[in-house]
Amino acid sequence: MRHVHASQALLDAQRHAFNAAPYPSLATRRDRLTRLATLTRRHRDEIAAAISEDVGHRADMETRVAEVATVLQGARFTRRKLRRWMRPRRRPVGWRLLPARAKVHYQPLGVIGIISPANYPWSLAWLPAIDALAAGNRVMIKPSENTPATSALMARLAARYFAPEELCVVEGDAEVARHFSALPFDHLLFTGSATIGREVSRAAAANLTPVTLELGGKSPALVAADADLEKAAERIAFGKWLNAGRTCIAPDYVMVEASRLEAFLKAMQRQVARFYPEGTASRDYSSVPGPEHRKRLEHQLHEARNHGCRIIDLGERLELPDGGAKLPPTLVVDPSDALAIMREEIFGPWLPVLGVRDMNAAIARVQAGHRPLALYAFTEDAALRQRLLEQTHSGGVVFNDTLWHNAVPALPFGGIGESGSGAYHGEAGFQRFSHARAVFVQSRRSPVGWLTPPYRRWLLRVLGL
C-alpha cells in the first residue's frame, strides 16, 4: 500500500508541475532529451552490466546496439526534428468560410505512464519516454519487476538527471504494476504480452485513460521461390536469435516453398554455425532468464517431439552458474497448427520451418491468423511485394531482412489487432502523446452572418445545397 500511495503522490506532483507549465518551450524539451541521451551515453557500461546480471548473460554487443544505440539515435533524431513537429499545421477551410483560417495545434497531454518489459528493459522504457518528453509531457515509468538490477539503475539515474516532477521511475513488483496501470494518467503505454495487455486495458478503462499497447504475436517470414537462400537464412537467423529469440518482432516461424525446404534448413544450419562457432558457450549468444519462461519453452519443444516433428538442434543447452541457462537455437520442421509452438508466440530460440505449396498458400495462412507485429518476406518480385502489402495486415513489413525497420526512427512502430494498438517512434510518437487541437480563427469580414435566422432560402442555391 505504501508503494501505491507513493505512485499517486508522484502523479499528483507531476500533474501539479504540468499545470503550472502546460506548454514547455522548444528549448526545455530539447534539454530534457539531451539529459536523457547523456544519461544513457555516460552510463552505457553500467547498463550493459545490469542487463546481463538480470538475464544471466546478455551479449555485450546486443545491449550496445539494441538498447544504447537505439535510445541515442531516437533522442538525436527527435531533437533535430522537434521544431518542425511543434509548429501548428494550417488546414484549408473551404471557400464558403473564407477568409477564416484553420490550423491544428499540438498540445501536450499531461502525465504519461509507461510500463516497460523485461526483454529490452532499457530501450523499451526510454524510447516512448523520448516521444512523451518531446511532446511536452511529464513521464512516469514502471519497469519490469523481472529486471531488478536494471530497474534500480534506471531509478537511480532518473533521479540524478531529472526532477521527479519531470520524469521518475517507480520500482516494485507485479502488484505495484497493477496499481500503476490503474492510475489516472493522461495516456498509458504498455509493452508486453497480450494477456497482461488486456489486464492493463481493463484497469485503464476505469479512468477512461487512452492506452497504447505494444504486444507481439507470431511474426512470419516468407521465403519466396526467387529468394537467395543463404542471404535469407543469414538475416532470419540474426533476427531470430538476437537476444536468444526474446524479441517481440523476431521471426516466429518461416514458410518456404516445399521444394526448397531442405536446402533452406541446411542454409540455416550453416549460418548458425558461422554466428556461434562455440555454440551456446559463445559470448555472443544470450541466455533465456526465468525458470517459468524456460519451462514453457521446454514444454513447446517436448510436445513437438512427441508428435513426431523433426527437431534439428543447433547446439546444446548450457547451464549457467547463477541458475540461468542458454537454450540452443533449434529448428522444428513442419509442426501442426494444433501444437503450442504454433499457437503461442514462442519468444525464445525455437524456430518452426514450414514447407508450403507456394506463396499463395503462405499468404492465405497469414490472412487466416492473428495480425502479427511484423511480416518479413524475402523476394525481389515486385508484384508479390505489392500483393503482400495489399492482402495482409501486420504492424510493419520488411522485405529481404528482419528487425531493421525498428531502427528507423522516422517509421512508426506499433501493432494491429492481437499485436497491439497505436504506434510511436519519431513524429508518430510525438503525435501519439499530443492532443491535435482544432483551431478556427474567424474573420471580422466573415460571410457566415448570412446563415443566421431568418434563413434565406436563395442561399441554398448559391451554396450548392
Short mmCIF file of C-alpha atoms in Angstrom, two decimals:
data_model
loop_
_atom_site.label_atom_id
_atom_site.label_comp_id
_atom_site.label_asym_id
_atom_site.label_seq_id
_atom_site.Cartn_x
_atom_site.Cartn_y
_atom_site.Cartn_z
CA MET A 1 0.00 0.00 0.00
CA ARG A 2 2.96 2.33 0.70
CA HIS A 3 4.07 1.97 -2.93
CA VAL A 4 0.54 2.69 -4.15
CA HIS A 5 0.35 5.94 -2.18
CA ALA A 6 3.85 6.88 -3.36
CA SER A 7 2.87 6.40 -7.01
CA GLN A 8 -0.23 8.51 -6.55
CA ALA A 9 1.82 11.23 -4.84
CA LEU A 10 4.30 11.25 -7.73
CA LEU A 11 1.45 11.53 -10.22
CA ASP A 12 -0.07 14.40 -8.26
CA ALA A 13 3.28 16.21 -8.17
CA GLN A 14 3.80 15.76 -11.90
CA ARG A 15 0.29 16.93 -12.71
CA HIS A 16 0.71 20.00 -10.49
CA ALA A 17 4.00 20.83 -12.23
CA PHE A 18 2.44 20.28 -15.64
CA ASN A 19 -0.50 22.56 -14.86
CA ALA A 20 1.96 25.27 -13.82
CA ALA A 21 3.80 24.98 -17.17
CA PRO A 22 1.43 23.27 -19.61
CA TYR A 23 3.32 24.11 -22.81
CA PRO A 24 7.10 23.69 -22.41
CA SER A 25 9.25 25.62 -24.85
CA LEU A 26 11.32 24.01 -27.59
CA ALA A 27 14.46 24.73 -25.54
CA THR A 28 13.03 22.99 -22.46
CA ARG A 29 12.00 19.92 -24.42
CA ARG A 30 15.36 19.67 -26.15
CA ASP A 31 17.13 20.00 -22.81
CA ARG A 32 15.15 17.05 -21.43
CA LEU A 33 16.02 14.96 -24.47
CA THR A 34 19.68 15.89 -24.12
CA ARG A 35 19.70 14.81 -20.48
CA LEU A 36 18.07 11.51 -21.38
CA ALA A 37 20.70 10.85 -24.04
CA THR A 38 23.50 11.85 -21.66
CA LEU A 39 22.10 9.52 -19.00
CA THR A 40 22.34 6.64 -21.47
CA ARG A 41 25.67 7.51 -23.09
CA ARG A 42 27.63 8.15 -19.88
CA HIS A 43 26.41 5.01 -18.15
CA ARG A 44 26.40 2.52 -21.04
CA ASP A 45 28.85 0.19 -19.25
CA GLU A 46 26.63 0.10 -16.15
CA ILE A 47 23.58 -0.50 -18.34
CA ALA A 48 25.22 -3.47 -20.05
CA ALA A 49 26.34 -4.93 -16.72
CA ALA A 50 22.91 -4.52 -15.10
CA ILE A 51 21.06 -6.14 -18.00
CA SER A 52 23.49 -9.06 -18.11
CA GLU A 53 23.06 -9.53 -14.35
CA ASP A 54 19.29 -9.63 -14.73
CA VAL A 55 19.15 -12.13 -17.61
CA GLY A 56 22.14 -14.34 -16.69
CA HIS A 57 24.12 -13.45 -19.80
CA ARG A 58 23.41 -10.86 -22.48
CA ALA A 59 25.88 -10.48 -25.34
CA ASP A 60 27.51 -7.09 -24.83
CA MET A 61 27.16 -6.11 -28.49
CA GLU A 62 23.43 -6.84 -28.39
CA THR A 63 22.98 -4.44 -25.49
CA ARG A 64 25.08 -1.74 -27.14
CA VAL A 65 23.16 -1.97 -30.42
CA ALA A 66 19.62 -2.79 -29.31
CA GLU A 67 19.48 -0.82 -26.05
CA VAL A 68 22.03 2.01 -26.04
CA ALA A 69 22.32 2.96 -29.72
CA THR A 70 18.56 2.96 -30.32
CA VAL A 71 17.96 5.39 -27.44
CA LEU A 72 20.78 7.70 -28.52
CA GLN A 73 19.62 7.66 -32.13
CA GLY A 74 15.99 8.27 -31.15
CA ALA A 75 16.87 11.22 -28.92
CA ARG A 76 19.15 12.77 -31.56
CA PHE A 77 16.59 12.37 -34.36
CA THR A 78 13.79 13.80 -32.23
CA ARG A 79 15.82 16.84 -31.11
CA ARG A 80 16.62 17.63 -34.74
CA LYS A 81 13.01 17.35 -35.97
CA LEU A 82 11.17 18.75 -32.97
CA ARG A 83 10.91 22.39 -34.07
CA ARG A 84 9.02 21.36 -37.22
CA TRP A 85 6.78 18.92 -35.36
CA MET A 86 5.75 21.60 -32.86
CA ARG A 87 4.64 24.09 -35.50
CA PRO A 88 0.87 24.44 -35.92
CA ARG A 89 -0.27 22.90 -39.22
CA ARG A 90 -2.54 25.01 -41.43
CA ARG A 91 -5.71 23.39 -42.76
CA PRO A 92 -7.99 24.53 -45.60
CA VAL A 93 -11.39 25.89 -44.57
CA GLY A 94 -13.20 25.74 -47.92
CA TRP A 95 -14.41 28.70 -49.93
CA ARG A 96 -17.71 29.01 -48.04
CA LEU A 97 -15.90 30.03 -44.82
CA LEU A 98 -13.21 32.30 -46.29
CA PRO A 99 -11.48 34.46 -45.12
CA ALA A 100 -11.48 32.44 -41.87
CA ARG A 101 -8.39 30.38 -41.04
CA ALA A 102 -7.90 26.93 -39.53
CA LYS A 103 -4.94 25.06 -38.06
CA VAL A 104 -4.02 22.11 -35.86
CA HIS A 105 -2.13 22.94 -32.68
CA TYR A 106 -0.29 20.05 -30.97
CA GLN A 107 -0.83 20.31 -27.24
CA PRO A 108 0.88 18.17 -24.55
CA LEU A 109 -1.48 15.69 -22.90
CA GLY A 110 -0.14 15.94 -19.35
CA VAL A 111 1.33 12.97 -17.49
CA ILE A 112 2.24 9.84 -19.44
CA GLY A 113 2.60 6.40 -17.84
CA ILE A 114 4.94 3.83 -19.37
CA ILE A 115 5.01 0.13 -18.40
CA SER A 116 8.08 -1.49 -19.93
CA PRO A 117 9.03 -5.17 -20.36
CA ALA A 118 11.98 -7.36 -19.36
CA ASN A 119 13.33 -8.39 -22.77
CA TYR A 120 14.75 -4.96 -23.70
CA PRO A 121 14.46 -3.25 -20.34
CA TRP A 122 16.37 -0.09 -21.22
CA SER A 123 15.29 0.86 -24.73
CA LEU A 124 11.62 -0.09 -24.35
CA ALA A 125 11.35 2.22 -21.34
CA TRP A 126 13.24 5.19 -22.75
CA LEU A 127 12.11 5.20 -26.39
CA PRO A 128 8.48 6.04 -25.53
CA ALA A 129 9.80 8.46 -22.91
CA ILE A 130 11.66 10.31 -25.68
CA ASP A 131 8.40 10.78 -27.59
CA ALA A 132 6.45 11.78 -24.49
CA LEU A 133 9.04 14.37 -23.41
CA ALA A 134 9.28 15.73 -26.96
CA ALA A 135 5.52 16.27 -26.91
CA GLY A 136 5.90 18.33 -23.71
CA ASN A 137 4.61 15.84 -21.15
CA ARG A 138 5.75 14.60 -17.75
CA VAL A 139 6.63 10.91 -17.56
CA MET A 140 6.33 8.08 -15.02
CA ILE A 141 7.96 4.72 -15.87
CA LYS A 142 7.19 1.36 -14.27
CA PRO A 143 9.94 -1.04 -15.41
CA SER A 144 9.62 -4.80 -15.20
CA GLU A 145 9.92 -6.47 -11.80
CA ASN A 146 11.88 -9.21 -13.59
CA THR A 147 14.87 -6.94 -14.19
CA PRO A 148 15.64 -5.62 -10.69
CA ALA A 149 19.23 -4.53 -11.36
CA THR A 150 18.29 -2.59 -14.49
CA SER A 151 15.22 -1.09 -12.81
CA ALA A 152 17.29 0.06 -9.83
CA LEU A 153 19.87 1.64 -12.14
CA MET A 154 17.11 3.32 -14.14
CA ALA A 155 15.55 4.77 -10.98
CA ARG A 156 18.89 6.00 -9.64
CA LEU A 157 19.90 7.68 -12.89
CA ALA A 158 16.46 9.19 -13.47
CA ALA A 159 16.63 10.82 -10.03
CA ARG A 160 20.10 12.14 -10.83
CA TYR A 161 19.30 13.67 -14.23
CA PHE A 162 15.64 14.69 -13.80
CA ALA A 163 13.49 16.32 -11.19
CA PRO A 164 10.79 13.85 -10.07
CA GLU A 165 8.08 16.16 -11.36
CA GLU A 166 9.66 15.89 -14.84
CA LEU A 167 10.37 12.17 -15.03
CA CYS A 168 10.52 9.40 -12.47
CA VAL A 169 10.84 5.63 -12.25
CA VAL A 170 8.56 3.58 -9.99
CA GLU A 171 10.09 0.28 -8.87
CA GLY A 172 8.07 -2.60 -7.47
CA ASP A 173 6.50 -5.99 -8.01
CA ALA A 174 3.53 -7.09 -10.09
CA GLU A 175 1.11 -5.67 -7.52
CA VAL A 176 2.72 -2.23 -7.90
CA ALA A 177 2.38 -2.60 -11.68
CA ARG A 178 -1.34 -3.35 -11.35
CA HIS A 179 -1.91 -0.23 -9.25
CA PHE A 180 0.28 1.79 -11.62
CA SER A 181 -1.92 0.82 -14.59
CA ALA A 182 -4.99 1.96 -12.64
CA LEU A 183 -3.64 5.49 -12.03
CA PRO A 184 -5.48 8.27 -13.92
CA PHE A 185 -2.76 9.08 -16.45
CA ASP A 186 -3.45 11.20 -19.49
CA HIS A 187 -2.08 8.35 -21.62
CA LEU A 188 -0.64 4.93 -20.79
CA LEU A 189 1.75 2.90 -22.94
CA PHE A 190 2.26 -0.79 -22.21
CA THR A 191 4.75 -3.16 -23.82
CA GLY A 192 4.41 -6.87 -23.07
CA SER A 193 2.20 -9.87 -23.62
CA ALA A 194 -1.36 -9.76 -24.92
CA THR A 195 -2.59 -11.40 -21.70
CA ILE A 196 -1.21 -8.66 -19.47
CA GLY A 197 -2.16 -6.06 -22.07
CA ARG A 198 -5.81 -6.98 -21.60
CA GLU A 199 -5.49 -6.51 -17.83
CA VAL A 200 -3.80 -3.13 -18.31
CA SER A 201 -6.57 -2.03 -20.68
CA ARG A 202 -9.27 -3.03 -18.20
CA ALA A 203 -7.57 -1.13 -15.37
CA ALA A 204 -7.07 1.98 -17.51
CA ALA A 205 -10.66 1.90 -18.76
CA ALA A 206 -11.94 2.77 -15.28
CA ASN A 207 -10.36 6.21 -15.74
CA LEU A 208 -11.03 6.41 -19.49
CA THR A 209 -7.25 6.57 -19.88
CA PRO A 210 -6.21 6.15 -23.53
CA VAL A 211 -3.87 3.18 -23.94
CA THR A 212 -1.21 2.30 -26.49
CA LEU A 213 -0.46 -1.43 -26.50
CA GLU A 214 2.77 -2.82 -27.93
CA LEU A 215 2.33 -6.59 -27.82
CA GLY A 216 3.77 -9.24 -30.13
CA GLY A 217 2.41 -12.33 -31.79
CA LYS A 218 3.61 -14.78 -34.37
CA SER A 219 5.53 -12.75 -36.94
CA PRO A 220 6.04 -14.83 -40.11
CA ALA A 221 8.95 -14.89 -42.52
CA LEU A 222 8.13 -15.86 -46.10
CA VAL A 223 10.89 -17.17 -48.37
CA ALA A 224 9.76 -16.99 -52.00
CA ALA A 225 10.99 -19.05 -54.94
CA ASP A 226 13.29 -16.29 -56.17
CA ALA A 227 14.92 -15.63 -52.77
CA ASP A 228 18.65 -16.06 -52.20
CA LEU A 229 18.51 -18.85 -49.60
CA GLU A 230 21.87 -18.11 -48.00
CA LYS A 231 21.08 -14.43 -47.59
CA ALA A 232 17.57 -15.18 -46.33
CA ALA A 233 18.96 -17.71 -43.82
CA GLU A 234 21.57 -15.22 -42.61
CA ARG A 235 19.06 -12.45 -42.00
CA ILE A 236 16.38 -14.69 -40.48
CA ALA A 237 19.00 -16.25 -38.18
CA PHE A 238 20.09 -12.81 -36.99
CA GLY A 239 16.53 -11.66 -36.35
CA LYS A 240 15.55 -14.89 -34.62
CA TRP A 241 18.49 -15.47 -32.30
CA LEU A 242 19.25 -11.89 -31.31
CA ASN A 243 18.66 -11.90 -27.56
CA ALA A 244 18.00 -15.67 -27.81
CA GLY A 245 14.72 -15.05 -29.59
CA ARG A 246 13.34 -12.77 -26.87
CA THR A 247 12.37 -10.01 -29.31
CA CYS A 248 8.74 -9.09 -29.92
CA ILE A 249 9.39 -8.65 -33.65
CA ALA A 250 11.58 -11.74 -34.04
CA PRO A 251 10.61 -14.10 -36.88
CA ASP A 252 8.34 -16.57 -35.11
CA TYR A 253 8.07 -19.10 -37.93
CA VAL A 254 9.25 -19.43 -41.53
CA MET A 255 7.32 -20.50 -44.61
CA VAL A 256 9.39 -21.68 -47.57
CA GLU A 257 8.25 -23.41 -50.74
CA ALA A 258 8.37 -27.16 -50.11
CA SER A 259 10.75 -27.85 -52.99
CA ARG A 260 13.37 -25.64 -51.31
CA LEU A 261 12.74 -26.69 -47.71
CA GLU A 262 15.75 -28.99 -47.29
CA ALA A 263 18.11 -26.50 -48.93
CA PHE A 264 16.83 -23.77 -46.60
CA LEU A 265 17.30 -25.95 -43.49
CA LYS A 266 20.91 -26.63 -44.49
CA ALA A 267 21.47 -22.90 -45.08
CA MET A 268 20.13 -22.13 -41.60
CA GLN A 269 22.49 -24.67 -40.06
CA ARG A 270 25.46 -23.09 -41.85
CA GLN A 271 24.54 -19.60 -40.69
CA VAL A 272 24.10 -20.58 -37.05
CA ALA A 273 27.47 -22.35 -37.10
CA ARG A 274 29.01 -19.19 -38.55
CA PHE A 275 27.34 -16.89 -36.00
CA TYR A 276 28.15 -19.05 -32.96
CA PRO A 277 31.21 -21.22 -33.69
CA GLU A 278 31.44 -22.11 -29.98
CA GLY A 279 27.75 -22.96 -29.83
CA THR A 280 25.81 -21.78 -26.79
CA ALA A 281 29.14 -21.21 -24.99
CA SER A 282 29.75 -18.25 -27.28
CA ARG A 283 29.84 -14.85 -25.57
CA ASP A 284 27.72 -13.60 -28.45
CA TYR A 285 24.80 -15.90 -27.60
CA SER A 286 22.44 -14.70 -24.88
CA SER A 287 20.66 -16.67 -22.19
CA VAL A 288 16.95 -17.16 -21.50
CA PRO A 289 16.09 -15.92 -17.99
CA GLY A 290 13.35 -17.15 -15.70
CA PRO A 291 12.58 -20.78 -14.82
CA GLU A 292 8.89 -20.39 -15.70
CA HIS A 293 9.71 -18.99 -19.12
CA ARG A 294 12.19 -21.78 -19.81
CA LYS A 295 9.66 -24.38 -18.61
CA ARG A 296 7.09 -23.02 -21.07
CA LEU A 297 9.61 -23.21 -23.92
CA GLU A 298 10.69 -26.72 -22.98
CA HIS A 299 7.04 -27.83 -22.99
CA GLN A 300 6.62 -26.48 -26.52
CA LEU A 301 9.63 -28.42 -27.78
CA HIS A 302 8.77 -31.59 -25.85
CA GLU A 303 5.24 -31.59 -27.27
CA ALA A 304 6.57 -31.13 -30.82
CA ARG A 305 8.97 -34.09 -30.35
CA ASN A 306 6.19 -36.28 -29.00
CA HIS A 307 4.06 -35.51 -32.06
CA GLY A 308 6.76 -36.70 -34.42
CA CYS A 309 8.12 -33.36 -35.59
CA ARG A 310 11.65 -33.37 -36.95
CA ILE A 311 13.79 -31.40 -34.49
CA ILE A 312 17.16 -30.04 -35.60
CA ASP A 313 19.22 -29.00 -32.58
CA LEU A 314 21.84 -26.40 -33.50
CA GLY A 315 23.62 -26.51 -30.15
CA GLU A 316 23.39 -27.83 -26.62
CA ARG A 317 21.71 -26.46 -23.53
CA LEU A 318 24.22 -24.70 -21.27
CA GLU A 319 23.54 -24.26 -17.57
CA LEU A 320 24.90 -21.03 -16.04
CA PRO A 321 26.42 -20.68 -12.57
CA ASP A 322 23.64 -18.38 -11.36
CA GLY A 323 20.94 -20.94 -12.18
CA GLY A 324 20.09 -19.50 -15.58
CA ALA A 325 20.52 -21.31 -18.87
CA LYS A 326 21.27 -20.85 -22.53
CA LEU A 327 18.79 -22.72 -24.71
CA PRO A 328 20.20 -23.66 -28.12
CA PRO A 329 18.93 -22.48 -31.49
CA THR A 330 16.54 -25.19 -32.67
CA LEU A 331 14.62 -25.78 -35.91
CA VAL A 332 11.23 -27.52 -35.74
CA VAL A 333 10.18 -28.81 -39.15
CA ASP A 334 6.53 -28.79 -40.23
CA PRO A 335 4.75 -28.70 -36.85
CA SER A 336 0.96 -28.87 -36.98
CA ASP A 337 -1.22 -25.90 -36.11
CA ALA A 338 -2.57 -27.77 -33.07
CA LEU A 339 0.79 -27.66 -31.25
CA ALA A 340 1.60 -24.98 -28.69
CA ILE A 341 4.66 -23.97 -30.69
CA MET A 342 2.31 -22.83 -33.47
CA ARG A 343 -0.50 -21.48 -31.27
CA GLU A 344 1.62 -19.34 -28.95
CA GLU A 345 4.21 -16.65 -29.54
CA ILE A 346 7.47 -18.53 -28.96
CA PHE A 347 9.60 -15.69 -27.54
CA GLY A 348 12.62 -17.96 -27.42
CA PRO A 349 15.14 -19.79 -29.62
CA TRP A 350 12.85 -22.36 -31.30
CA LEU A 351 12.11 -21.69 -34.97
CA PRO A 352 9.36 -23.63 -36.78
CA VAL A 353 10.02 -24.02 -40.52
CA LEU A 354 7.06 -24.96 -42.69
CA GLY A 355 7.10 -26.17 -46.27
CA VAL A 356 4.22 -24.65 -48.27
CA ARG A 357 2.96 -25.27 -51.78
CA ASP A 358 3.67 -21.71 -52.95
CA MET A 359 3.40 -18.10 -51.83
CA ASN A 360 -0.36 -18.14 -52.42
CA ALA A 361 -0.63 -20.74 -49.66
CA ALA A 362 1.71 -18.70 -47.45
CA ILE A 363 -0.36 -15.55 -47.90
CA ALA A 364 -3.56 -17.46 -47.16
CA ARG A 365 -2.02 -18.74 -43.93
CA VAL A 366 -1.03 -15.22 -42.85
CA GLN A 367 -4.52 -13.92 -43.64
CA ALA A 368 -6.14 -16.70 -41.60
CA GLY A 369 -4.18 -15.97 -38.41
CA HIS A 370 -3.99 -13.10 -35.95
CA ARG A 371 -2.38 -9.95 -37.30
CA PRO A 372 1.32 -10.04 -36.37
CA LEU A 373 3.59 -7.24 -35.20
CA ALA A 374 5.89 -7.75 -38.20
CA LEU A 375 5.89 -9.59 -41.50
CA TYR A 376 9.11 -10.49 -43.30
CA ALA A 377 9.29 -11.51 -46.95
CA PHE A 378 12.33 -12.48 -48.98
CA THR A 379 11.69 -11.81 -52.66
CA GLU A 380 12.67 -9.49 -55.48
CA ASP A 381 9.28 -9.95 -57.16
CA ALA A 382 7.61 -6.52 -57.22
CA ALA A 383 4.17 -7.99 -57.86
CA LEU A 384 4.47 -10.32 -54.87
CA ARG A 385 5.59 -7.47 -52.65
CA GLN A 386 2.57 -5.44 -53.71
CA ARG A 387 0.25 -8.38 -53.02
CA LEU A 388 1.70 -8.74 -49.53
CA LEU A 389 1.19 -5.03 -48.85
CA GLU A 390 -2.40 -5.12 -50.08
CA GLN A 391 -3.60 -8.55 -48.93
CA THR A 392 -2.02 -8.97 -45.49
CA HIS A 393 -2.07 -6.96 -42.27
CA SER A 394 0.80 -6.51 -39.82
CA GLY A 395 2.33 -3.81 -37.68
CA GLY A 396 5.28 -3.46 -40.05
CA VAL A 397 6.64 -5.09 -43.22
CA VAL A 398 10.28 -5.76 -44.09
CA PHE A 399 11.49 -7.08 -47.41
CA ASN A 400 14.74 -9.07 -47.58
CA ASP A 401 15.70 -8.58 -43.95
CA THR A 402 14.36 -8.72 -40.39
CA LEU A 403 14.09 -6.31 -37.44
CA TRP A 404 15.75 -3.27 -39.00
CA HIS A 405 12.55 -1.28 -39.54
CA ASN A 406 12.63 -0.80 -35.77
CA ALA A 407 15.95 1.04 -36.14
CA VAL A 408 14.46 3.74 -38.39
CA PRO A 409 13.21 6.48 -36.03
CA ALA A 410 11.17 8.12 -38.79
CA LEU A 411 8.98 4.99 -39.15
CA PRO A 412 6.02 4.43 -36.79
CA PHE A 413 6.29 1.31 -34.64
CA GLY A 414 3.19 -0.47 -33.42
CA GLY A 415 0.89 -3.42 -33.79
CA ILE A 416 -2.60 -4.11 -35.08
CA GLY A 417 -5.26 -6.35 -33.59
CA GLU A 418 -3.71 -9.02 -31.36
CA SER A 419 -0.26 -7.46 -31.79
CA GLY A 420 -1.27 -4.13 -30.31
CA SER A 421 -2.89 -0.78 -30.95
CA GLY A 422 -1.35 2.61 -31.64
CA ALA A 423 2.17 3.45 -32.73
CA TYR A 424 5.08 5.56 -31.58
CA HIS A 425 8.66 6.45 -32.63
CA GLY A 426 9.50 9.78 -34.24
CA GLU A 427 6.70 12.03 -35.38
CA ALA A 428 4.16 9.25 -34.83
CA GLY A 429 5.21 9.17 -31.17
CA PHE A 430 5.09 12.96 -30.87
CA GLN A 431 1.54 12.92 -32.18
CA ARG A 432 0.61 9.89 -30.04
CA PHE A 433 1.41 11.85 -26.88
CA SER A 434 -0.10 15.13 -28.08
CA HIS A 435 -3.64 16.36 -28.50
CA ALA A 436 -4.23 17.55 -32.06
CA ARG A 437 -6.29 20.57 -31.12
CA ALA A 438 -8.52 22.06 -33.80
CA VAL A 439 -8.21 25.87 -34.01
CA PHE A 440 -10.57 28.01 -36.05
CA VAL A 441 -9.97 31.77 -36.40
CA GLN A 442 -12.94 33.73 -37.68
CA SER A 443 -12.51 36.91 -39.74
CA ARG A 444 -14.27 40.17 -38.95
CA ARG A 445 -15.44 40.12 -42.58
CA SER A 446 -16.91 36.62 -42.38
CA PRO A 447 -19.94 35.91 -44.57
CA VAL A 448 -21.41 33.37 -42.12
CA GLY A 449 -23.78 36.03 -40.79
CA TRP A 450 -25.89 35.31 -43.86
CA LEU A 451 -26.51 31.84 -42.43
CA THR A 452 -28.23 33.06 -39.26
CA PRO A 453 -32.03 33.24 -38.92
CA PRO A 454 -34.21 34.39 -40.52
CA TYR A 455 -32.93 31.91 -43.13
CA ARG A 456 -32.59 32.97 -46.77
CA ARG A 457 -33.59 30.09 -49.00
CA TRP A 458 -31.84 31.58 -52.03
CA LEU A 459 -28.53 30.96 -50.23
CA LEU A 460 -29.06 27.23 -50.68
CA ARG A 461 -28.70 27.68 -54.44
CA VAL A 462 -25.57 29.82 -54.02
CA LEU A 463 -24.00 27.23 -51.70
CA GLY A 464 -24.97 24.35 -53.96
CA LEU A 465 -27.20 22.83 -51.31
#
